[in-house]
XYZ file of C-alpha atoms in Angstrom:
680
model
C 31.256 69.280 -103.898
C 31.334 70.743 -100.414
C 30.060 67.569 -97.912
C 27.193 67.622 -96.175
C 27.555 69.135 -92.966
C 26.082 66.554 -89.644
C 22.513 66.569 -89.113
C 21.798 67.875 -85.302
C 20.174 64.322 -84.411
C 23.951 63.183 -85.306
C 26.140 65.315 -83.486
C 23.622 64.644 -80.521
C 24.307 60.691 -80.682
C 27.674 60.923 -81.040
C 27.962 63.023 -77.966
C 25.958 60.711 -76.012
C 27.921 58.009 -77.388
C 31.038 59.485 -76.096
C 29.059 60.331 -72.683
C 28.501 56.988 -72.455
C 32.101 55.855 -73.127
C 33.375 58.266 -70.654
C 31.416 57.100 -68.486
C 31.896 53.392 -68.270
C 35.829 54.556 -68.323
C 35.285 55.077 -64.807
C 34.050 51.970 -63.907
C 36.717 49.821 -62.631
C 34.717 46.288 -64.143
C 35.041 45.632 -67.821
C 32.020 46.165 -69.225
C 30.761 45.017 -73.462
C 27.865 45.982 -75.131
C 27.211 43.983 -78.045
C 23.906 44.336 -80.375
C 21.899 41.211 -82.253
C 24.433 40.979 -85.025
C 27.019 40.569 -82.128
C 28.781 43.398 -83.141
C 30.390 45.764 -80.349
C 28.146 48.849 -79.139
C 30.488 50.059 -76.270
C 33.249 48.992 -74.238
C 35.077 50.576 -71.614
C 38.741 50.955 -70.689
C 39.093 48.713 -68.002
C 37.656 45.430 -70.348
C 40.719 46.423 -72.586
C 43.161 46.991 -69.965
C 41.885 43.604 -67.920
C 41.597 41.319 -70.785
C 45.223 43.182 -73.234
C 42.998 43.641 -75.994
C 44.707 46.458 -78.204
C 42.946 49.661 -79.077
C 42.078 48.597 -82.291
C 39.444 46.138 -81.205
C 37.426 48.260 -78.683
C 36.147 50.748 -82.033
C 32.371 50.062 -82.110
C 31.329 48.051 -84.729
C 34.255 45.456 -84.035
C 32.483 41.398 -84.254
C 32.425 39.549 -81.084
C 34.505 37.047 -83.394
C 37.225 39.186 -83.569
C 38.054 38.971 -79.308
C 37.506 35.890 -79.377
C 39.414 34.722 -82.139
C 42.217 37.234 -80.480
C 42.470 35.316 -77.860
C 41.935 32.034 -79.095
C 45.345 32.960 -81.195
C 47.471 33.965 -78.055
C 46.479 30.957 -76.290
C 43.938 32.363 -73.791
C 42.037 29.227 -73.868
C 44.581 26.545 -73.563
C 45.685 24.512 -76.737
C 42.984 23.055 -78.978
C 42.182 23.989 -82.389
C 41.560 28.066 -82.832
C 38.644 27.680 -85.250
C 37.213 25.272 -83.115
C 37.323 27.404 -79.802
C 36.058 30.707 -81.770
C 33.118 28.624 -83.362
C 32.304 26.590 -79.786
C 32.236 30.324 -78.200
C 30.521 32.638 -81.328
C 27.646 29.882 -81.026
C 27.035 29.710 -77.698
C 27.216 33.617 -77.141
C 24.156 33.934 -80.263
C 22.171 31.847 -77.569
C 21.682 35.184 -76.036
C 21.365 33.293 -72.461
C 22.838 34.324 -68.794
C 25.860 32.938 -67.823
C 28.354 33.394 -64.754
C 31.479 31.973 -65.148
C 35.388 32.199 -63.796
C 38.236 31.963 -66.439
C 41.913 32.086 -65.509
C 44.379 33.809 -67.500
C 47.557 32.681 -68.817
C 49.230 35.062 -66.681
C 47.307 34.590 -63.753
C 44.646 36.703 -63.543
C 40.965 35.064 -62.355
C 37.786 36.613 -63.975
C 34.603 36.347 -63.102
C 32.748 37.275 -66.909
C 28.768 37.612 -66.152
C 26.468 37.747 -68.949
C 22.874 39.371 -69.484
C 20.842 39.824 -72.948
C 19.507 42.726 -73.504
C 16.323 43.959 -75.446
C 16.436 43.672 -79.242
C 18.379 40.250 -78.641
C 21.508 42.593 -77.608
C 23.945 41.367 -74.395
C 25.524 43.202 -71.837
C 29.310 41.124 -70.378
C 30.656 42.746 -67.429
C 34.639 41.230 -66.538
C 35.610 41.463 -62.589
C 39.503 40.762 -61.577
C 38.610 38.432 -58.576
C 42.222 37.354 -58.101
C 43.275 39.240 -54.931
C 39.118 38.322 -53.368
C 40.167 34.460 -54.411
C 43.124 34.930 -52.753
C 41.903 36.195 -49.837
C 39.035 33.569 -49.148
C 41.898 31.032 -49.501
C 43.610 32.321 -46.796
C 40.364 32.815 -44.683
C 39.919 29.342 -45.264
C 43.622 28.741 -44.268
C 43.229 30.127 -41.136
C 40.053 28.703 -40.272
C 41.242 25.134 -41.294
C 44.714 26.382 -39.091
C 41.908 27.207 -36.333
C 39.604 24.431 -36.113
C 42.876 22.423 -35.854
C 44.015 24.448 -32.905
C 40.243 23.644 -31.222
C 40.766 19.941 -31.870
C 44.248 19.777 -30.227
C 42.756 22.041 -27.626
C 39.817 19.695 -27.193
C 42.075 16.777 -26.845
C 43.996 18.557 -24.744
C 41.048 19.264 -22.042
C 39.892 15.532 -22.809
C 42.829 15.224 -21.259
C 43.398 17.605 -18.886
C 39.834 16.265 -17.373
C 41.129 12.709 -17.390
C 44.000 13.793 -15.253
C 41.414 15.624 -12.877
C 39.239 13.059 -12.232
C 42.365 10.724 -10.951
C 43.396 13.556 -9.061
C 39.845 14.502 -7.248
C 39.960 9.949 -6.576
C 43.465 10.652 -4.996
C 42.835 13.516 -2.667
C 39.513 14.813 -2.023
C 41.391 18.381 -0.533
C 41.851 19.082 -4.320
C 38.928 18.033 -5.589
C 36.989 20.412 -3.183
C 39.668 23.062 -4.179
C 38.739 22.766 -7.824
C 35.314 21.761 -8.380
C 34.165 25.125 -8.296
C 36.933 26.160 -10.940
C 35.709 26.453 -14.635
C 36.839 22.860 -14.934
C 33.719 21.837 -13.581
C 31.904 23.416 -16.423
C 34.193 21.576 -18.795
C 33.108 18.190 -17.792
C 30.035 19.282 -18.533
C 29.428 18.969 -22.410
C 26.493 18.721 -24.871
C 28.339 15.861 -26.152
C 26.689 13.532 -23.113
C 23.906 11.389 -24.108
C 21.600 12.821 -21.300
C 20.210 15.530 -19.540
C 22.985 17.519 -17.836
C 22.339 21.052 -15.435
C 23.553 22.820 -12.400
C 21.327 25.117 -10.440
C 22.668 26.446 -7.088
C 21.501 26.910 -3.533
C 19.444 29.847 -4.358
C 17.350 27.618 -6.762
C 18.662 29.001 -9.784
C 20.572 28.062 -12.857
C 23.869 28.404 -13.430
C 24.165 25.724 -16.358
C 22.524 23.740 -18.640
C 23.143 20.883 -21.348
C 21.379 21.146 -24.540
C 19.339 17.787 -23.971
C 18.174 19.261 -20.651
C 17.472 22.673 -21.987
C 15.183 21.630 -24.997
C 13.099 19.157 -22.762
C 11.620 22.172 -21.356
C 11.413 23.661 -24.402
C 14.377 26.714 -23.967
C 17.955 26.660 -25.198
C 21.361 26.294 -22.932
C 22.321 29.962 -22.990
C 18.229 30.939 -22.519
C 18.104 29.071 -19.500
C 21.318 30.572 -17.073
C 20.523 32.674 -14.545
C 16.827 31.697 -14.593
C 14.852 30.129 -11.390
C 13.665 26.857 -11.576
C 10.129 27.352 -11.184
C 10.114 29.449 -14.335
C 11.951 26.891 -16.420
C 9.797 24.056 -15.205
C 6.688 25.291 -14.787
C 4.696 25.690 -11.651
C 2.856 21.841 -12.007
C 6.119 20.148 -12.443
C 8.114 22.708 -9.543
C 5.206 21.572 -7.198
C 6.524 17.747 -7.893
C 9.777 17.928 -7.439
C 9.818 20.690 -5.042
C 10.572 18.496 -1.856
C 13.108 16.685 -3.616
C 15.343 19.856 -4.573
C 15.044 20.609 -1.082
C 16.019 17.431 0.222
C 19.021 17.334 -2.138
C 20.140 20.856 -1.186
C 19.986 19.528 2.683
C 22.936 17.253 1.181
C 20.965 14.197 -0.112
C 21.350 12.700 -3.177
C 17.828 12.154 -4.431
C 16.440 9.975 -7.576
C 12.939 10.463 -8.905
C 10.615 10.259 -11.989
C 8.054 12.475 -13.232
C 6.077 13.053 -16.388
C 5.933 16.068 -18.586
C 3.609 16.529 -21.936
C 5.787 17.828 -24.858
C 5.222 20.652 -27.163
C 3.376 18.002 -29.575
C 1.205 16.893 -26.910
C 2.817 13.330 -25.728
C 3.233 12.222 -22.369
C 6.945 11.967 -21.906
C 8.793 10.702 -18.989
C 12.191 11.070 -17.323
C 14.422 9.917 -14.180
C 15.963 12.693 -12.515
C 18.907 12.730 -9.934
C 20.391 15.685 -8.049
C 23.964 15.134 -6.244
C 24.549 18.008 -3.978
C 27.453 20.308 -4.373
C 28.933 20.050 -1.164
C 32.623 22.353 0.186
C 35.381 21.475 1.904
C 33.755 22.490 4.998
C 30.560 20.726 4.495
C 27.988 23.518 2.610
C 26.036 22.705 0.193
C 26.373 25.331 -2.558
C 24.217 23.894 -5.260
C 23.207 20.538 -7.150
C 24.478 18.664 -10.154
C 21.371 17.436 -11.828
C 21.623 14.167 -14.301
C 18.321 13.095 -16.285
C 18.216 10.430 -18.434
C 14.490 9.905 -21.053
C 12.443 7.113 -19.908
C 9.665 7.662 -22.468
C 10.768 4.491 -24.824
C 11.330 2.460 -21.459
C 8.043 3.091 -20.131
C 6.205 2.441 -22.721
C 8.186 -0.946 -23.101
C 6.986 -2.063 -19.211
C 3.700 -0.601 -19.771
C 3.807 -3.258 -22.716
C 4.875 -5.968 -21.431
C 2.488 -5.407 -18.363
C -0.276 -4.968 -20.691
C 0.754 -7.966 -22.439
C 0.934 -10.311 -19.477
C -2.003 -9.536 -17.876
C -3.868 -10.321 -21.031
C -1.917 -13.654 -21.150
C -2.921 -14.278 -17.620
C -7.049 -13.172 -18.690
C -6.328 -15.415 -21.875
C -5.436 -18.430 -19.982
C -8.260 -17.637 -17.573
C -10.960 -17.524 -19.554
C -9.696 -20.769 -21.622
C -10.094 -22.692 -18.583
C -13.569 -21.826 -17.638
C -14.268 -21.803 -21.314
C -13.578 -25.730 -21.546
C -15.268 -25.930 -17.909
C -18.636 -24.402 -18.949
C -18.888 -26.003 -22.411
C -18.801 -29.230 -20.693
C -21.949 -27.872 -18.094
C -23.242 -26.864 -21.191
C -22.961 -30.039 -22.924
C -24.932 -31.653 -19.733
C -27.392 -28.890 -20.026
C -27.816 -28.888 -23.686
C -28.040 -32.635 -23.341
C -30.567 -33.104 -21.203
C -32.928 -30.628 -22.100
C -32.606 -32.315 -25.583
C -34.011 -35.571 -23.635
C -36.280 -33.949 -21.662
C -38.124 -32.145 -24.492
C -38.224 -36.326 -26.316
C -39.673 -37.293 -22.721
C -42.457 -34.418 -23.240
C -43.217 -34.363 -26.816
C -45.776 -31.971 -27.621
C -46.220 -31.226 -24.204
C -46.834 -27.302 -24.060
C -44.458 -27.334 -21.293
C -42.006 -27.706 -24.168
C -42.176 -24.367 -25.338
C -42.903 -22.314 -22.189
C -40.080 -24.333 -20.049
C -38.000 -26.332 -22.379
C -37.283 -23.989 -25.315
C -36.310 -21.207 -23.590
C -33.644 -22.938 -21.280
C -32.211 -24.441 -24.663
C -31.811 -21.302 -26.439
C -30.129 -19.202 -23.138
C -27.867 -22.443 -23.058
C -27.279 -21.906 -27.089
C -26.354 -17.903 -26.097
C -23.921 -19.260 -23.402
C -22.189 -21.175 -25.824
C -21.951 -18.251 -27.996
C -20.570 -16.054 -25.339
C -17.700 -18.985 -24.499
C -16.602 -19.199 -28.110
C -16.374 -15.002 -27.997
C -14.359 -15.882 -24.683
C -12.249 -18.826 -26.407
C -11.911 -16.128 -29.326
C -10.159 -13.968 -26.562
C -8.001 -15.975 -25.187
C -6.965 -17.701 -28.931
C -7.915 -20.884 -28.219
C -11.057 -21.149 -30.912
C -10.218 -24.032 -33.141
C -9.422 -22.003 -36.572
C -9.523 -23.303 -40.459
C -6.994 -20.930 -41.794
C -7.004 -20.755 -45.845
C -5.878 -17.880 -48.383
C -8.451 -15.305 -48.911
C -9.202 -12.855 -50.897
C -9.606 -9.221 -48.671
C -11.080 -7.097 -50.902
C -13.882 -9.401 -51.980
C -14.529 -9.835 -48.485
C -14.542 -6.389 -47.641
C -17.060 -5.511 -50.570
C -19.266 -8.503 -49.039
C -19.295 -7.255 -45.832
C -19.887 -3.584 -46.886
C -22.849 -4.875 -48.488
C -24.069 -6.601 -44.990
C -22.873 -4.080 -42.770
C -24.907 -1.499 -44.687
C -28.065 -3.240 -44.216
C -27.521 -2.855 -40.404
C -26.472 1.209 -40.732
C -29.209 4.217 -40.532
C -29.398 6.804 -43.635
C -27.708 9.082 -41.091
C -23.985 7.058 -41.592
C -22.072 7.081 -44.896
C -19.800 3.443 -45.751
C -17.496 3.647 -48.391
C -14.593 1.327 -49.317
C -11.257 1.635 -51.000
C -8.816 -0.820 -51.409
C -5.116 0.392 -52.116
C -3.580 -2.611 -54.032
C -5.233 -5.548 -56.752
C -4.998 -8.356 -55.101
C -4.851 -8.717 -51.145
C -4.728 -12.696 -49.962
C -4.462 -13.041 -46.306
C -3.440 -16.480 -44.484
C -7.085 -16.486 -41.898
C -10.194 -18.099 -41.536
C -13.006 -16.078 -43.377
C -15.581 -16.756 -41.102
C -13.921 -15.209 -37.693
C -12.853 -12.394 -39.954
C -15.925 -11.687 -41.053
C -17.700 -11.608 -37.790
C -14.606 -9.310 -36.724
C -15.025 -6.878 -39.051
C -18.792 -6.875 -38.227
C -18.120 -6.279 -34.569
C -16.326 -3.222 -35.865
C -18.636 -2.175 -37.895
C -21.208 -2.362 -35.132
C -18.827 -0.794 -32.189
C -18.441 1.984 -35.370
C -22.297 2.465 -36.089
C -22.763 2.860 -31.838
C -20.069 5.865 -31.641
C -21.783 7.686 -33.942
C -25.209 8.504 -33.015
C -25.652 11.405 -34.730
C -24.625 10.251 -37.851
C -21.343 10.126 -39.620
C -18.904 8.464 -42.269
C -17.695 4.748 -41.708
C -14.375 3.730 -44.055
C -13.270 0.287 -44.598
C -10.097 0.044 -46.425
C -7.557 -2.204 -47.327
C -4.008 -2.319 -48.181
C -0.421 -4.111 -47.994
C 1.861 -2.814 -45.113
C 5.466 -3.516 -44.801
C 6.832 -3.554 -41.289
C 10.187 -2.940 -40.824
C 11.926 -4.337 -37.474
C 11.116 -1.725 -35.343
C 7.318 -1.792 -36.096
C 7.433 -5.560 -35.720
C 9.279 -5.600 -32.832
C 6.552 -2.880 -31.433
C 3.222 -5.349 -32.322
C 5.391 -8.834 -31.601
C 4.998 -10.173 -35.160
C 7.981 -11.218 -37.688
C 8.653 -8.244 -39.753
C 7.421 -8.389 -43.167
C 4.520 -7.983 -45.640
C 0.756 -8.244 -44.223
C -2.381 -7.242 -45.706
C -4.297 -4.456 -43.754
C -7.884 -3.416 -43.272
C -8.344 -0.258 -41.397
C -12.089 0.262 -40.330
C -12.186 4.237 -39.043
C -15.124 5.966 -37.997
C -15.657 9.849 -37.173
C -17.512 9.292 -34.201
C -17.404 10.318 -30.227
C -14.215 8.339 -29.747
C -12.570 7.019 -26.852
C -9.865 8.985 -24.081
C -7.035 7.372 -22.434
C -8.389 5.332 -20.251
C -10.631 3.472 -22.066
C -8.329 3.475 -25.005
C -6.045 1.559 -22.450
C -8.771 -1.272 -21.596
C -10.626 -1.450 -25.002
C -9.703 -5.139 -25.548
C -10.306 -6.793 -21.963
C -12.928 -8.740 -21.638
C -16.463 -7.892 -20.280
C -15.664 -4.375 -20.624
C -18.060 -1.827 -22.357
C -18.660 1.572 -22.335
C -22.255 0.909 -23.868
C -25.133 1.328 -20.785
C -25.885 -2.427 -19.033
C -27.303 -5.002 -20.933
C -26.679 -3.402 -23.884
C -23.576 -5.497 -24.638
C -21.236 -7.907 -23.642
C -17.797 -6.303 -23.383
C -16.688 -9.446 -25.771
C -16.367 -7.734 -29.096
C -13.081 -6.267 -29.150
C -11.537 -8.876 -26.839
C -12.757 -11.616 -29.376
C -11.227 -9.766 -31.911
C -7.798 -9.773 -30.526
C -7.868 -12.870 -29.768
C -8.340 -13.610 -33.241
C -5.948 -11.590 -35.177
C -3.125 -12.761 -32.529
C -4.362 -15.937 -32.842
C -4.062 -15.803 -37.060
C -0.311 -14.450 -35.784
C -1.150 -11.223 -36.783
C -1.281 -7.642 -34.661
C -3.916 -4.932 -34.255
C -3.268 -1.221 -33.716
C -6.346 1.248 -32.827
C -5.806 5.065 -32.623
C -8.721 6.679 -31.052
C -9.699 10.830 -30.207
C -11.983 12.233 -28.469
C -14.812 14.007 -30.721
C -12.140 13.237 -33.572
C -12.847 9.448 -33.687
C -11.472 5.971 -34.065
C -9.366 4.270 -36.480
C -8.408 0.134 -35.933
C -6.346 -1.701 -38.144
C -5.866 -5.631 -38.414
C -2.442 -6.750 -39.893
C -3.048 -10.580 -41.165
C -0.574 -12.405 -42.505
C -0.295 -12.406 -46.267
C -0.598 -15.950 -47.933
C 2.401 -17.358 -49.662
C 3.004 -16.069 -52.794
C 1.291 -17.595 -55.482
C -1.949 -18.617 -53.024
C -4.534 -18.302 -54.788
C -8.255 -17.633 -52.701
C -9.908 -21.066 -51.184
C -13.117 -20.959 -51.890
C -15.610 -22.115 -48.909
C -15.226 -26.078 -47.632
C -17.781 -28.207 -49.031
C -19.693 -30.330 -46.724
C -18.255 -33.737 -46.361
C -19.803 -36.637 -47.828
C -22.498 -38.506 -45.784
C -21.095 -41.760 -43.846
C -21.697 -44.731 -46.506
C -21.689 -47.375 -43.538
C -24.032 -47.970 -41.043
C -23.270 -47.104 -37.508
C -26.877 -48.336 -36.380
C -25.956 -51.251 -33.900
C -22.265 -50.789 -34.481
C -19.779 -50.385 -31.226
C -18.778 -46.833 -30.742
C -16.193 -45.954 -27.842
C -16.755 -42.794 -26.013
C -13.745 -41.464 -24.051
C -14.635 -38.793 -21.924
C -12.881 -37.947 -18.062
C -16.323 -36.007 -16.793
C -18.930 -39.054 -15.728
C -21.542 -36.418 -16.420
C -20.550 -35.017 -19.884
C -19.956 -38.784 -20.546
C -23.329 -39.876 -19.780
C -25.335 -37.262 -22.006
C -23.184 -37.944 -24.681
C -23.707 -42.115 -24.071
C -27.622 -41.118 -24.293
C -27.387 -39.319 -27.629
C -25.227 -42.352 -28.965
C -27.779 -44.725 -28.179
C -30.616 -42.061 -29.126
C -28.668 -42.719 -32.688
C -28.976 -46.707 -32.221
C -25.480 -47.357 -31.724
C -23.719 -49.412 -29.155
C -21.862 -47.442 -26.555
C -18.708 -48.449 -25.116
C -16.878 -46.031 -22.583
C -13.923 -44.915 -21.098
C -12.482 -42.160 -18.596
C -8.966 -41.536 -19.881
C -6.896 -41.919 -22.923
C -4.977 -45.199 -21.538
C -7.875 -46.964 -20.988
C -9.498 -46.228 -24.122
C -6.112 -47.709 -25.984
C -7.087 -51.109 -23.779
C -10.259 -51.518 -25.317
C -9.380 -50.385 -28.841
C -6.252 -53.247 -28.681
C -8.658 -55.969 -27.443
C -11.808 -55.307 -28.316
C -12.262 -55.757 -32.305
C -16.139 -54.825 -32.398
C -15.278 -51.642 -32.237
C -16.530 -49.028 -35.129
C -15.382 -45.567 -34.309
C -13.892 -43.648 -31.443
C -15.218 -40.552 -30.246
C -13.019 -38.970 -27.827
C -12.078 -35.730 -25.649
C -9.321 -33.622 -26.232
C -8.224 -32.915 -22.416
C -8.335 -35.531 -20.540
C -5.653 -36.882 -16.995
C -3.352 -39.644 -17.281
C -0.696 -38.442 -19.562
C -2.697 -39.356 -22.631
C -4.998 -36.375 -24.518
C -7.139 -36.993 -27.456
C -4.436 -36.130 -30.158
C -2.191 -38.618 -28.323
C -5.219 -41.179 -28.901
C -5.966 -39.958 -32.165
C -2.200 -41.143 -33.248
C -2.202 -44.400 -31.390
C -5.589 -45.320 -33.087
C -3.988 -44.504 -36.449
C -1.176 -46.690 -35.455
C -2.990 -49.833 -34.300
C -6.147 -49.430 -35.727
C -5.902 -47.477 -39.004
C -9.444 -48.622 -40.426
C -11.573 -46.964 -37.243
C -12.955 -43.662 -38.064
C -12.112 -41.233 -35.233
C -14.163 -37.720 -34.245
C -12.332 -35.662 -31.532
C -14.742 -33.350 -28.959
C -13.285 -30.516 -26.898
C -14.178 -27.539 -25.085
C -11.467 -25.251 -26.619
C -8.053 -26.650 -28.629
C -5.229 -25.380 -28.255
C -2.861 -25.037 -31.666
C 0.505 -25.996 -29.939
C -1.561 -29.503 -28.644
C -2.516 -30.227 -32.123
C -0.018 -32.542 -34.503
C 0.297 -31.825 -37.883
C -0.704 -35.642 -38.488
C -3.561 -35.398 -36.771
C -5.493 -33.403 -39.025
C -7.795 -35.781 -40.312
C -9.443 -35.980 -36.866
C -12.140 -33.803 -36.910
C -12.946 -31.381 -33.815
C -16.766 -31.625 -32.335
C -17.061 -28.060 -30.465
C -18.673 -28.493 -27.619
C -21.260 -27.722 -26.380
C -23.033 -29.682 -29.083
C -26.380 -30.948 -29.808
C -27.630 -34.599 -31.149
C -28.296 -33.066 -34.084
C -24.554 -31.815 -34.284
C -23.203 -35.263 -32.828
C -25.675 -36.883 -35.668
C -23.831 -35.170 -38.289
C -20.091 -35.416 -37.396
C -21.070 -39.066 -36.892
C -22.401 -39.027 -40.832
C -19.410 -36.963 -42.444
C -16.821 -39.404 -41.251
C -16.138 -42.435 -42.903
C -13.601 -44.947 -42.255
C -9.689 -44.618 -42.756
């Protein structure tokens, strides 16, 4: 039977395959195409030649496994089990994923093999001989390494030559004059010098600038060359430095400082020295410029000056507060006596009561001064800040208009700080009211708490030990402050409010409280953007629990009426007022005007039932020392200390049982203090 002739479609498909195969044979890279069953669809001559495959394997339909097995049996994949090598590679091919690998054949040929999946789960692979290219790359790497070695050697040689040149300059000025205009001069100026270095000639044109100098003004070293000074530094700075440049070109060494605004908007400072470049015959042909960044040093100096100023103000206010509290004690005591003398007379409400109110207002003002000067007695204890902030938020919300939104947020579940809770509440209230006043048209007030860890750098800047701190941030989006106001924000009596609208002690009080607590305060503000004040308070020791508010002490279980109370006070007017108050409480009063006199009385008068003593007294024995003396010689005698201020450094740990009565005080407060103090 005569076989059937090929159909036109089969003849066309055969010619198409032959045409594709012939076309692929003209490609230098090896090409293979396998179908979804991993059978060869086609390959080119370069593939068979490059990988040394026999022509029999190049027949369409050849399994992929046959190629792998042929390679494995002739050791292309190195030693190992042939079947395992075949199975591993066939399994990888069956995943039909892209790959890009390199393989070195036993004859040293380095192949780059790239595989790409095709539709219907087939894939095409490209084989390239990169042996020569890799050899050339390695040769280039060797040449580059050799070149770098030569450069290092040349650099070392240049460094040594520069050192020799410096020695020659010192030994012979004539040689210096001849060589200072040579290329060696520029080799001395390198980008490795930790300074801003440049050179301009007599035409006021830059001829050199190192990297630091160029970047300081927003240029590159290359772009600065051959540009006039005014073009590089700008007209504003040029007007400042022009006299110095003229003087240096007259042959004088000039040093000056200047400030510019960086691209980021920060104010930065520099100190620049101009050294004239003088020829052997005395002609000035240019100037060397050596400048250093003084920004950090200036910040440190400003911070130190601010700290010294605040410390001086603190000492002054502390001393003033002591004297004023003594005066207010006299005023309030005499007003009480006058009120008792007048009885129900109408003059009491008309004249005495307003005076008492004014005196109490003065006492509150003095307390703010003491808080600023860090001399206000404090009772620090573990305080759960989140609870305190929520309580303060409820209180503050009543003082805010409806146009101001208040929100709170905590970024830690438990934040326990070691502070005086009453002082902290007062500080937060001050800051919240300031924020309210800064938002006359409404806005948002945010109070956030978190745990802040200060590293060595941040701790040094804030002048506190490094470690963990409880942070409370009070932020608003109000009017903000400019730099001038921000620099004075913690000064006592400084205020931006209208006359009569504030004492100017709110921020000073906050500052003093935070510092006295062992913490720090950070403030950031921008006009028309808002203000953010962050209080960083010492974290309570691990395991500390928030203490409840202290309970009132139990009443005195002995009757002091008719008993002898030793009153120790160096100010005769204060002593007179307190003596009158004690007498009105039916106590017998024995007086001493200093600590030594009081100590003699304690030793020699057995009838003394209680000692009421001022803290600050002349003569070398203050109230704390007297308290230690009484405890040692007459431990059964109760003791109360009075003070217009109390420095923490003066108080000894053993004195903690002696309560402190703050001046000024009323007769009622004195009576309460006497009734709270029992025998020792």
